[in-house]
Each structure stands twice: as structure tokens, then as C-alpha cells.
CSV table of C-alpha atoms in Angstrom, one decimal:
chain,number,residue,atom,x,y,z
A,1,MET,CA,0.0,0.0,0.0
A,2,ARG,CA,1.5,3.3,-1.1
A,3,GLY,CA,2.1,6.1,1.4
A,4,ILE,CA,1.1,4.4,4.6
A,5,VAL,CA,2.8,5.9,7.6
A,6,SER,CA,4.2,3.4,10.1
A,7,PHE,CA,5.8,4.1,13.5
A,8,TYR,CA,8.0,1.4,15.0
A,9,PHE,CA,7.7,2.1,18.7
A,10,ALA,CA,10.5,1.0,21.0
A,11,ALA,CA,10.2,0.8,24.8
A,12,LEU,CA,11.4,4.4,24.9
A,13,PHE,CA,9.8,6.7,22.3
A,14,CYS,CA,12.5,8.5,20.4
A,15,ALA,CA,12.9,11.0,17.6
A,16,PHE,CA,11.7,10.0,14.2
A,17,PRO,CA,13.2,12.0,11.3
A,18,LEU,CA,11.7,11.2,8.0
A,19,LEU,CA,13.7,9.0,5.5
A,20,ALA,CA,14.0,10.3,2.0
A,21,GLN,CA,12.6,7.7,-0.5
A,22,ASP,CA,10.8,7.1,-3.7
A,23,GLN,CA,7.1,8.0,-3.5
A,24,ASN,CA,6.1,4.5,-4.6
A,25,GLU,CA,7.6,3.0,-1.5
A,26,PRO,CA,5.8,3.0,1.9
A,27,LEU,CA,6.7,6.0,4.1
A,28,GLN,CA,8.5,4.8,7.2
A,29,LEU,CA,9.8,6.7,10.2
A,30,GLN,CA,13.2,6.0,11.6
A,31,ILE,CA,13.6,5.8,15.4
A,32,ASN,CA,16.8,7.2,16.9
A,33,GLU,CA,17.9,8.3,20.3
A,34,GLY,CA,17.0,11.9,20.9
A,35,VAL,CA,14.2,14.4,21.6
A,36,ILE,CA,10.8,13.6,20.2
A,37,GLU,CA,9.8,15.7,17.2
A,38,PRO,CA,6.0,15.7,16.9
A,39,LEU,CA,4.6,14.8,13.6
A,40,PRO,CA,3.0,17.8,11.8
A,41,ILE,CA,-0.6,17.1,10.9
A,42,ALA,CA,-3.2,19.4,9.4
A,43,ILE,CA,-6.8,19.2,10.6
A,44,PRO,CA,-9.1,21.7,8.8
A,45,GLU,CA,-12.5,22.2,10.4
A,46,PHE,CA,-14.8,19.5,9.4
A,47,ILE,CA,-17.1,20.4,6.5
A,48,SER,CA,-20.8,21.1,7.6
A,49,GLU,CA,-23.0,19.3,5.0
A,50,ASN,CA,-26.0,21.2,6.3
A,51,ARG,CA,-26.7,24.1,8.5
A,52,GLU,CA,-27.7,22.0,11.5
A,53,ALA,CA,-24.2,20.4,11.6
A,54,GLU,CA,-22.3,23.6,12.0
A,55,VAL,CA,-22.1,23.7,15.8
A,56,ASN,CA,-20.9,20.1,16.0
A,57,SER,CA,-18.5,20.6,13.2
A,58,GLN,CA,-16.4,23.1,15.1
A,59,ARG,CA,-16.4,21.3,18.4
A,60,ILE,CA,-15.7,17.8,17.0
A,61,THR,CA,-12.7,19.3,15.1
A,62,GLU,CA,-11.4,21.0,18.3
A,63,LEU,CA,-11.7,17.9,20.4
A,64,ILE,CA,-9.8,15.7,17.9
A,65,ILE,CA,-7.1,18.3,17.9
A,66,ALA,CA,-7.0,18.3,21.7
A,67,ASP,CA,-6.8,14.5,21.8
A,68,LEU,CA,-3.9,14.2,19.3
A,69,GLU,CA,-1.9,17.2,20.6
A,70,GLY,CA,-2.3,15.9,24.1
A,71,THR,CA,-0.2,12.8,23.3
A,72,GLY,CA,2.9,14.9,22.6
A,73,LEU,CA,3.3,12.9,19.3
A,74,PHE,CA,1.5,15.3,17.0
A,75,ARG,CA,1.9,19.0,16.2
A,76,VAL,CA,-1.3,20.4,14.6
A,77,VAL,CA,-0.5,23.0,12.0
A,78,THR,CA,-2.7,26.1,12.6
A,79,GLN,CA,-5.7,26.8,10.4
A,80,GLU,CA,-4.2,30.2,9.6
A,81,SER,CA,-1.2,28.5,8.0
A,82,HIS,CA,-3.3,26.5,5.5
A,83,ILE,CA,-2.8,27.2,1.9
A,84,GLY,CA,-5.1,24.5,0.6
A,85,ARG,CA,-8.8,24.2,1.4
A,86,ILE,CA,-11.0,21.1,1.8
A,87,THR,CA,-14.5,21.7,0.4
A,88,ASN,CA,-15.3,18.1,-0.4
A,89,ILE,CA,-13.7,15.1,1.3
A,90,ASN,CA,-14.1,13.0,-1.8
A,91,SER,CA,-12.4,15.5,-4.1
A,92,PRO,CA,-8.7,15.0,-5.1
A,93,VAL,CA,-6.2,16.5,-2.6
A,94,GLN,CA,-3.7,19.1,-3.8
A,95,TYR,CA,-0.8,17.6,-1.9
A,96,SER,CA,1.6,20.3,-3.0
A,97,ASP,CA,-0.4,22.9,-1.0
A,98,TRP,CA,0.1,20.9,2.2
A,99,ARG,CA,3.8,20.0,1.5
A,100,ALA,CA,4.5,23.7,1.1
A,101,ILE,CA,3.7,24.2,4.8
A,102,ASN,CA,5.5,21.1,5.9
A,103,VAL,CA,2.4,19.0,6.7
A,104,GLU,CA,3.0,15.2,6.7
A,105,ILE,CA,-0.5,14.0,7.5
A,106,LEU,CA,-3.8,15.6,6.4
A,107,LEU,CA,-7.2,14.9,8.0
A,108,ALA,CA,-10.3,15.7,5.9
A,109,GLY,CA,-13.7,15.3,7.5
A,110,SER,CA,-17.4,16.2,7.1
A,111,ILE,CA,-20.5,16.1,9.3
A,112,LEU,CA,-24.2,15.7,8.5
A,113,ALA,CA,-27.0,16.4,10.9
A,114,ASN,CA,-29.8,13.9,10.2
A,115,SER,CA,-33.5,14.5,10.7
A,116,ASP,CA,-33.8,11.8,13.4
A,117,GLY,CA,-31.4,13.6,15.8
A,118,THR,CA,-28.3,11.6,14.8
A,119,ILE,CA,-25.1,12.9,13.1
A,120,THR,CA,-23.0,11.2,10.5
A,121,VAL,CA,-19.3,12.0,10.5
A,122,ARG,CA,-17.0,10.9,7.8
A,123,PHE,CA,-13.2,11.3,7.4
A,124,HIS,CA,-10.3,10.5,5.2
A,125,LEU,CA,-6.6,10.5,6.3
A,126,HIS,CA,-3.9,11.4,3.8
A,127,ASP,CA,-0.2,10.8,3.7
A,128,VAL,CA,1.0,14.1,2.2
A,129,PHE,CA,4.6,12.8,1.7
A,130,GLY,CA,3.4,9.7,-0.2
A,131,GLN,CA,0.5,11.7,-1.9
A,132,SER,CA,-2.1,9.0,-1.2
A,133,PRO,CA,-4.9,8.2,1.3
A,134,ILE,CA,-4.0,6.1,4.4
A,135,GLY,CA,-6.5,3.3,4.4
A,136,GLN,CA,-10.2,3.6,3.5
A,137,GLY,CA,-12.5,6.4,4.6
A,138,VAL,CA,-14.4,5.9,7.8
A,139,SER,CA,-18.0,6.9,8.8
A,140,TYR,CA,-19.5,7.1,12.3
A,141,GLN,CA,-23.1,7.7,13.2
A,142,GLY,CA,-24.4,8.5,16.7
A,143,GLN,CA,-26.7,10.8,18.6
A,144,ALA,CA,-25.9,14.5,18.3
A,145,GLU,CA,-25.4,14.8,22.0
A,146,SER,CA,-22.8,12.1,21.8
A,147,TRP,CA,-20.5,14.2,19.7
A,148,ARG,CA,-17.7,13.9,22.2
A,149,ARG,CA,-17.5,10.1,21.8
A,150,VAL,CA,-17.6,10.4,18.0
A,151,ALA,CA,-14.6,12.8,18.2
A,152,HIS,CA,-12.7,10.5,20.5
A,153,LYS,CA,-13.4,7.5,18.3
A,154,ILE,CA,-12.0,9.4,15.3
A,155,ALA,CA,-8.9,10.5,17.2
A,156,ASP,CA,-8.4,6.8,18.2
A,157,GLN,CA,-8.6,5.8,14.6
A,158,ILE,CA,-6.0,8.4,13.6
A,159,TYR,CA,-3.7,7.4,16.4
A,160,ASN,CA,-4.0,3.7,15.4
A,161,ARG,CA,-3.3,4.3,11.7
A,162,ILE,CA,-0.3,6.5,12.4
A,163,THR,CA,1.3,4.7,15.3
A,164,GLY,CA,0.2,1.2,14.7
A,165,GLU,CA,-1.1,1.0,18.3
A,166,SER,CA,-4.6,1.3,19.7
A,167,GLY,CA,-5.7,4.7,21.0
A,168,TYR,CA,-7.0,5.6,24.4
A,169,PHE,CA,-9.3,8.6,23.9
A,170,ASP,CA,-12.7,6.9,24.0
A,171,THR,CA,-12.2,5.7,27.5
A,172,GLN,CA,-13.3,6.6,31.1
A,173,VAL,CA,-11.5,7.0,34.4
A,174,ALA,CA,-12.9,6.0,37.7
A,175,PHE,CA,-11.5,8.0,40.7
A,176,VAL,CA,-12.2,9.2,44.2
A,177,SER,CA,-13.6,12.8,44.2
A,178,GLU,CA,-12.5,14.6,47.3
A,179,PHE,CA,-14.2,17.8,48.6
A,180,GLY,CA,-13.7,19.8,51.8
A,181,GLY,CA,-10.8,20.2,54.2
A,182,LYS,CA,-8.2,17.6,55.0
A,183,ILE,CA,-10.0,16.6,58.1
A,184,ASN,CA,-13.3,14.7,57.4
A,185,ARG,CA,-12.9,15.3,53.7
A,186,GLU,CA,-15.9,13.9,51.7
A,187,LYS,CA,-14.9,11.1,49.3
A,188,ARG,CA,-17.1,9.7,46.5
A,189,ILE,CA,-16.5,7.1,43.8
A,190,SER,CA,-16.8,8.9,40.5
A,191,ILE,CA,-16.2,8.3,36.7
A,192,MET,CA,-15.4,10.7,33.9
A,193,ASP,CA,-14.1,10.8,30.4
A,194,TYR,CA,-10.4,10.4,30.2
A,195,ASP,CA,-10.0,14.1,29.6
A,196,GLY,CA,-12.1,15.2,32.6
A,197,ALA,CA,-15.4,15.7,30.9
A,198,ASN,CA,-18.8,14.2,31.9
A,199,VAL,CA,-18.2,13.6,35.6
A,200,ARG,CA,-20.7,11.3,37.4
A,201,TYR,CA,-20.8,10.5,41.1
A,202,LEU,CA,-21.6,6.9,41.9
A,203,THR,CA,-21.6,7.0,45.8
A,204,SER,CA,-23.1,9.5,48.2
A,205,GLY,CA,-20.1,10.5,50.2
A,206,ASN,CA,-21.6,9.2,53.5
A,207,ALA,CA,-18.9,6.5,53.8
A,208,LEU,CA,-15.2,6.5,53.2
A,209,VAL,CA,-14.4,4.8,49.8
A,210,ILE,CA,-11.0,4.2,48.2
A,211,ALA,CA,-9.3,2.6,45.2
A,212,PRO,CA,-12.0,2.0,42.5
A,213,ARG,CA,-11.0,-0.5,39.8
A,214,PHE,CA,-12.8,-1.0,36.4
A,215,ALA,CA,-14.1,-4.3,35.3
A,216,PRO,CA,-12.6,-5.5,32.0
A,217,ASP,CA,-16.0,-4.9,30.2
A,218,GLY,CA,-16.1,-1.3,31.6
A,219,ARG,CA,-19.6,-1.8,33.0
A,220,GLY,CA,-18.7,-2.3,36.7
A,221,LEU,CA,-16.2,-1.3,39.4
A,222,ILE,CA,-14.8,-2.8,42.5
A,223,TYR,CA,-13.6,-0.7,45.4
A,224,THR,CA,-13.0,-0.6,49.1
A,225,SER,CA,-15.8,0.8,51.3
A,226,TYR,CA,-15.7,1.6,55.1
A,227,GLU,CA,-19.5,1.8,55.3
A,228,THR,CA,-19.6,-0.6,58.3
A,229,GLY,CA,-16.4,0.7,59.8
A,230,VAL,CA,-14.4,-2.3,58.5
A,231,PRO,CA,-12.9,-2.1,55.0
A,232,ALA,CA,-14.9,-4.4,52.6
A,233,VAL,CA,-14.5,-4.9,48.9
A,234,ILE,CA,-17.7,-3.9,47.0
A,235,ARG,CA,-18.7,-4.7,43.5
A,236,HIS,CA,-20.7,-1.9,41.8
A,237,ASP,CA,-22.7,-2.2,38.6
A,238,ILE,CA,-22.4,1.2,36.9
A,239,VAL,CA,-25.5,0.7,34.7
A,240,SER,CA,-28.0,-0.5,37.4
A,241,GLY,CA,-26.3,0.9,40.5
A,242,ALA,CA,-26.5,-2.5,42.2
A,243,ARG,CA,-23.8,-3.0,45.0
A,244,THR,CA,-22.7,-6.4,46.4
A,245,ARG,CA,-19.9,-7.6,48.6
A,246,VAL,CA,-17.3,-9.7,46.9
A,247,ILE,CA,-16.8,-11.7,50.1
A,248,ASN,CA,-19.3,-12.1,53.0
A,249,THR,CA,-16.8,-11.9,55.9
A,250,THR,CA,-16.2,-9.7,58.9
A,251,ASP,CA,-12.4,-9.7,58.1
A,252,MET,CA,-10.9,-6.6,56.5
A,253,THR,CA,-10.7,-6.9,52.7
A,254,PHE,CA,-9.1,-4.3,50.4
A,255,SER,CA,-6.9,-3.6,47.4
A,256,PRO,CA,-9.0,-5.5,44.8
A,257,ARG,CA,-8.5,-5.9,41.1
A,258,PHE,CA,-10.3,-7.9,38.4
A,259,SER,CA,-8.6,-10.6,36.3
A,260,GLY,CA,-8.4,-9.8,32.6
A,261,ASP,CA,-11.5,-12.0,31.8
A,262,GLY,CA,-13.5,-10.5,34.7
A,263,GLN,CA,-14.1,-14.0,36.1
A,264,LYS,CA,-11.9,-13.5,39.2
A,265,VAL,CA,-11.1,-10.8,41.8
A,266,ILE,CA,-7.8,-10.7,43.6
A,267,LEU,CA,-7.5,-8.8,46.9
A,268,SER,CA,-5.8,-8.6,50.3
A,269,ARG,CA,-7.5,-10.1,53.4
A,270,ASP,CA,-6.7,-9.7,57.0
A,271,LEU,CA,-7.1,-13.2,58.3
A,272,GLN,CA,-6.5,-13.4,62.1
A,273,GLY,CA,-4.0,-10.6,61.9
A,274,ASN,CA,-2.1,-11.8,58.9
A,275,ILE,CA,-2.6,-9.9,55.6
A,276,ASP,CA,-2.4,-12.2,52.6
A,277,ILE,CA,-3.6,-12.3,49.0
A,278,PHE,CA,-6.8,-14.2,48.1
A,279,GLN,CA,-8.4,-15.0,44.7
A,280,ILE,CA,-12.2,-15.0,44.5
A,281,GLU,CA,-14.3,-16.7,41.7
A,282,VAL,CA,-16.9,-14.1,40.9
A,283,ALA,CA,-19.6,-16.5,39.8
A,284,THR,CA,-19.3,-19.0,42.8
A,285,GLY,CA,-17.5,-17.0,45.5
A,286,VAL,CA,-14.9,-19.8,45.9
A,287,GLN,CA,-11.8,-18.4,47.6
A,288,THR,CA,-8.2,-19.5,47.1
A,289,ARG,CA,-5.4,-18.2,49.4
A,290,LEU,CA,-2.4,-17.4,47.3
A,291,THR,CA,0.2,-16.2,49.9
A,292,THR,CA,0.8,-17.5,53.4
A,293,SER,CA,3.8,-15.5,54.7
A,294,ARG,CA,3.8,-13.6,58.0
A,295,ALA,CA,4.5,-10.4,56.0
A,296,ILE,CA,2.0,-7.9,54.7
A,297,ASP,CA,1.1,-8.9,51.1
A,298,THR,CA,-1.0,-6.3,49.4
A,299,SER,CA,-1.8,-4.4,46.1
A,300,PRO,CA,-2.0,-7.4,43.8
A,301,SER,CA,-2.4,-7.1,40.1
A,302,TYR,CA,-2.8,-9.8,37.4
A,303,SER,CA,-0.6,-10.2,34.3
A,304,PRO,CA,-2.6,-9.8,31.0
A,305,GLU,CA,-2.6,-13.6,30.6
A,306,GLY,CA,-3.9,-14.1,34.1
A,307,ASN,CA,-1.4,-16.8,35.0
A,308,ARG,CA,0.9,-14.5,37.1
A,309,ILE,CA,0.4,-11.7,39.6
A,310,VAL,CA,2.5,-8.9,40.9
A,311,PHE,CA,2.2,-7.6,44.4
A,312,GLU,CA,3.7,-5.6,47.2
A,313,SER,CA,5.2,-7.3,50.3
A,314,ASP,CA,7.5,-6.4,53.2
A,315,ARG,CA,8.7,-10.0,53.6
A,316,SER,CA,12.3,-8.8,52.9
A,317,GLY,CA,12.1,-6.2,55.7
A,318,SER,CA,10.8,-3.3,53.6
A,319,PRO,CA,8.0,-2.9,51.0
A,320,GLN,CA,9.2,-4.4,47.7
A,321,ILE,CA,7.7,-5.8,44.5
A,322,TYR,CA,7.2,-9.5,43.9
A,323,THR,CA,5.8,-11.5,41.0
A,324,MET,CA,4.3,-15.0,41.4
A,325,ASN,CA,3.2,-17.8,39.0
A,326,LEU,CA,-0.3,-18.8,40.2
A,327,ASN,CA,0.4,-22.5,39.4
A,328,GLN,CA,3.7,-22.7,41.2
A,329,ARG,CA,3.1,-20.2,44.0
A,330,ASN,CA,6.8,-19.1,43.9
A,331,PRO,CA,7.1,-15.4,44.9
A,332,THR,CA,10.1,-13.8,43.3
A,333,ARG,CA,11.4,-10.4,44.3
A,334,VAL,CA,12.0,-8.1,41.3
A,335,SER,CA,12.7,-4.7,42.9
A,336,PHE,CA,16.3,-4.1,44.0
A,337,GLY,CA,16.9,-0.4,43.6
A,338,ARG,CA,17.3,2.0,46.4
A,339,GLY,CA,14.2,3.0,48.3
A,340,THR,CA,10.9,1.2,48.8
A,341,TYR,CA,8.3,0.1,46.3
A,342,GLY,CA,4.5,-0.2,46.2
A,343,THR,CA,1.2,-0.3,44.3
A,344,PRO,CA,2.5,-2.3,41.4
A,345,VAL,CA,0.3,-2.6,38.3
A,346,TRP,CA,0.9,-4.9,35.3
A,347,SER,CA,0.7,-3.2,31.9
A,348,PRO,CA,-2.2,-4.4,29.7
A,349,MET,CA,0.5,-5.1,27.1
A,350,GLY,CA,2.4,-7.3,29.5
A,351,ASP,CA,5.8,-5.5,28.9
A,352,TYR,CA,6.0,-3.3,32.0
A,353,ILE,CA,5.0,-3.1,35.6
A,354,ALA,CA,4.2,0.4,36.9
A,355,PHE,CA,4.8,1.2,40.6
A,356,THR,CA,5.2,3.9,43.3
A,357,LYS,CA,8.7,4.4,44.7
A,358,ARG,CA,9.8,6.3,47.7
A,359,LEU,CA,13.4,7.4,47.7
A,360,GLY,CA,14.5,9.7,50.5
A,361,ASN,CA,11.8,12.4,51.0
A,362,LYS,CA,10.5,12.1,47.4
A,363,PHE,CA,7.9,9.9,45.7
A,364,HIS,CA,8.1,8.7,42.1
A,365,ILE,CA,6.0,6.9,39.5
A,366,GLY,CA,8.1,4.4,37.7
A,367,VAL,CA,8.1,1.4,35.4
A,368,MET,CA,10.2,-1.7,35.1
A,369,ARG,CA,10.2,-4.9,33.1
A,370,SER,CA,8.5,-7.8,34.7
A,371,ASP,CA,11.8,-9.3,35.8
A,372,GLY,CA,12.8,-6.0,37.4
A,373,THR,CA,15.2,-4.8,34.7
A,374,GLU,CA,15.1,-1.4,32.9
A,375,GLU,CA,13.7,0.5,35.9
A,376,ARG,CA,12.8,4.0,34.9
A,377,LEU,CA,11.3,6.8,37.0
A,378,LEU,CA,8.8,9.0,35.2
A,379,SER,CA,7.9,11.5,37.9
A,380,GLU,CA,9.0,13.1,41.2
A,381,SER,CA,7.2,15.1,43.8
A,382,PHE,CA,6.2,15.4,47.5
A,383,LEU,CA,3.8,12.5,47.0
A,384,ASP,CA,3.1,10.7,43.7
A,385,GLU,CA,1.1,7.5,44.0
A,386,GLY,CA,-1.4,5.1,42.5
A,387,PRO,CA,-0.5,4.4,38.8
A,388,THR,CA,-3.0,3.1,36.3
A,389,TRP,CA,-2.4,2.2,32.7
A,390,ALA,CA,-4.2,3.4,29.6
A,391,PRO,CA,-5.6,0.5,27.7
A,392,ASN,CA,-2.8,0.7,25.1
A,393,GLY,CA,-0.1,0.5,27.8
A,394,ARG,CA,1.7,3.6,26.7
A,395,VAL,CA,0.3,6.3,29.1
A,396,ILE,CA,0.0,6.2,32.9
A,397,MET,CA,-2.3,8.2,35.1
A,398,PHE,CA,-1.7,8.8,38.9
A,399,PHE,CA,-2.4,11.2,41.6
A,400,ARG,CA,-0.1,13.8,43.1
A,401,GLU,CA,-0.6,15.2,46.6
A,402,SER,CA,0.3,18.8,47.4
A,403,PRO,CA,1.6,19.7,50.9
A,404,GLY,CA,0.0,22.2,53.3
A,405,GLU,CA,-3.3,22.8,54.9
A,406,ASP,CA,-5.0,23.7,51.6
A,407,GLY,CA,-3.3,20.9,49.6
A,408,GLY,CA,-4.8,17.8,48.2
A,409,PRO,CA,-4.5,15.2,45.5
A,410,LEU,CA,-4.8,16.0,41.8
A,411,LEU,CA,-4.7,13.6,38.8
A,412,TYR,CA,-1.8,13.7,36.3
A,413,SER,CA,-0.8,11.6,33.3
A,414,VAL,CA,2.6,10.8,31.8
A,415,ASP,CA,3.8,8.7,28.9
A,416,LEU,CA,6.5,6.1,29.0
A,417,THR,CA,9.2,8.7,28.1
A,418,GLY,CA,8.4,10.7,31.2
A,419,ARG,CA,8.3,13.8,29.0
A,420,ASN,CA,4.6,14.4,28.5
A,421,LEU,CA,3.5,15.1,32.1
A,422,LYS,CA,0.3,17.0,32.4
A,423,ARG,CA,-2.6,17.7,34.8
A,424,VAL,CA,-5.9,15.9,34.2
A,425,PRO,CA,-8.8,18.3,35.1
A,426,THR,CA,-11.3,17.4,37.8
A,427,PRO,CA,-14.0,19.4,39.7
A,428,GLY,CA,-12.1,19.2,43.0
A,429,PHE,CA,-9.4,17.1,44.5
A,430,ALA,CA,-9.1,13.6,43.1
A,431,SER,CA,-7.2,10.4,43.9
A,432,ASP,CA,-7.0,6.7,43.1
A,433,PRO,CA,-7.5,6.8,39.3
A,434,SER,CA,-8.4,3.6,37.3
A,435,TRP,CA,-8.4,3.7,33.5
A,436,SER,CA,-11.2,1.8,31.7
A,437,PRO,CA,-10.8,-0.3,28.6
A,438,LEU,CA,-11.8,1.2,25.3
A,439,ARG,CA,-15.5,1.6,25.0
A,440,ASN,CA,-17.5,-0.3,22.3
């Protein structure tokens, strides 16, 4: 296929200067060590095919731009710089007009407002260097009030076609909303779009709640509630609002996560003063004790295949990270750097484990390979904690606590380079983020 742009991502994103070539050959990007040079892309405002489409045309275009620029991988060339004009997305593109302003990728789109209250959005992506379309045109139809999801889906398609990896824009984040002073602060389980829009509150704030985690189908959550005064893991159906305990016990249960297939929950349980990791079959409630040490074993997370877990334990004398094969039950320590480690989370791609690290009087979010090699710290502050992965395994969200009486936690995201650190907007203080899978 002519002119298709391919990114070959390494573990660490690097600079990608273009390779000169014959236009009949596929355009490829060379990865070298260095500073990331964002790919220049032109996104003219989507064409309004009727008058009713004009309002959504502008805001869909703006949201696609925000999604792509927010990755740090794209530089959107301003509308004022455009020489060429798109008046019909099916008309031939004058590639020379876009090459003249150093554009490499061109997005041409249109929107039609239908009489039944839906909108139809179409787009074509073009490789300006190769002077050809990238793949086939795409069409989306949805309710007009769902224009944000349509824009996110288009941005996901563009991200996928250019990078070769799935996007993460049409996703949600569960988190704990926090309001009020540091003493007796109200905390509520909440969900929002990945960019902070459309916040919904799922709990009332009458009881302390922490650490929500999305189910693999995105339709439910598990979290720890102190409603009875003793921490208990609660399963919450987002659609119906139904809430049930994962284990009917008076023991403390906390730090839950779903398996990749949603059939199991892994959590920590205080059994007669000993905190170990248990696995629960969701359908039957059957419990399996996975660790039996006298240490505190907590914060477990499944590998994508579900046959291994990673967890935090102080069995070596200080909090460190361990992995374990569920068939062999052979915990292996994988963290050996200076400082202490906690809250490990396996990447959905299986290539990395994210963690919180305390070193001296600073906290960091970091990543390492599953065998503990290639440790890399991505952030540093007074208190950074609670990493969660985007579904494509290339971006991490966490919360950062600010000191002082008026301080509180806020959400941040960072990519695997550690370069694209940015604040995620929330109505108030926010902690314990959990990224959903891509929505259907």
C-alpha cells in the first residue's frame, strides 16, 4: 500500500526524522535516540454538510485536535497557515499545498445532521509525503449529544493508523472525588471521560471509599468501602447501580482488582492478623489463598494472561515488589533499587510493571520490566502514588498530593518517556484513578 505511515515504537519513544525515499515506497519513520519531534498534521475544520451540523463541526474538530496534541506525538498545524482548502472530502487533494507548509498528515472530514437527531461523521486520512490516502475512509453515526464520543473515536482511529497502536481517547477514568478540608474530607466514587469531561458521582459520600478499579468490560467497578467501619470490597454495577460484597466476611478486605477476563477478583484479606492475598471466583464465591507469609502482602495485580500476579510485600524487611506464578506459588522479588516500592500494576501489554517508589523524601511513579530490569522513574514530587495504565499500555495516570493545609490530591498523566507530564482536570481534589478499557 502506497504512502502508509508506520511508527516502529521501541520501549522508549525516540525522535523519528523522515527517511527520503521514492514516493512509490511506503513512508516509514526512523527511530533514533533523541528528543521527540512531533509529527506535523493538518486538521481543517470538518465540513458542515447542512446548517444544523455547524455547531458540532467546530467542536468535533477542536476535540480531535486536543486529543492528538495531548499525546505529545503530534503537532497540529494552525488553520491560519493552511494554503489548501478542503471543500469536499471526496475531491482529489492538492498535496503540494500541504507540503508547502511542511504538513506530513492531512485529515479531511465532514459532518451531516440527520432529521432523526443523529449525526453522520466521515473522514479520510492522507499521507502528504506519499501523496495518497491512508486506508479507507471511515464513517461514524451517533446521537448528536454524543458528539464527544464520536470525536474521541475518530482520534483513536487516527492514532492507530499513524502509530500502529490502539488509541485511548474513547475511555473513562474511575477515581475518588474529594471535597472539603483535609480533616473529614468527603470522598465519592466517580467516573469521567479520560480528559475530565462528563463527571458522574456513583456514591453519596456518606462513607469512606477508596481505590476503585474498572471491570474489563467497563460496566462495573470494585472498590473498598468503610460503610460498616471495617474495610470491605464492594462490586458496583455502573448501569444498574447495584452493589454487592465480593466476600461475605467480617475480616478486612481491600486492594481489589479484576482478572483480565473478569471472572476472578484478587484482593488482600486480614485473616487473624495476617494480611495475605486471596483470589475469588466471581460466579461462585470460591476463595483461594495465594500467599501464606507472615508479612503484609497487598496491592496485587494480574498479568494480562492471568497466570501471574505482581504484588507488594514487606517480607524482605521493607516494601518491595514480587511476582508469582499462580500455578507454582513461587514469589520472586523483582525490585532491587534504592528506596521502597509499592502499588505495582501490570501493563495491559504485559511488557512493563508500573509502581510507586519512595526514595528519600520524594515519591516517584516508575516502570520496570516484569523481571525488574530497565527500571525508569517518570515523575518526582512530594507525593506521587497510585499508577493506572491506559488500555494501550503507553500512558500512565496517577495522583499527586500537594503539601500544606490547603493541599490535596490531583490527577496527572505521563507517557513512557516521562516527558509528557500533564494535569488531568477534575472538579475538585481527586485520587486513586483507574483507567477503563476502550468503550465499544
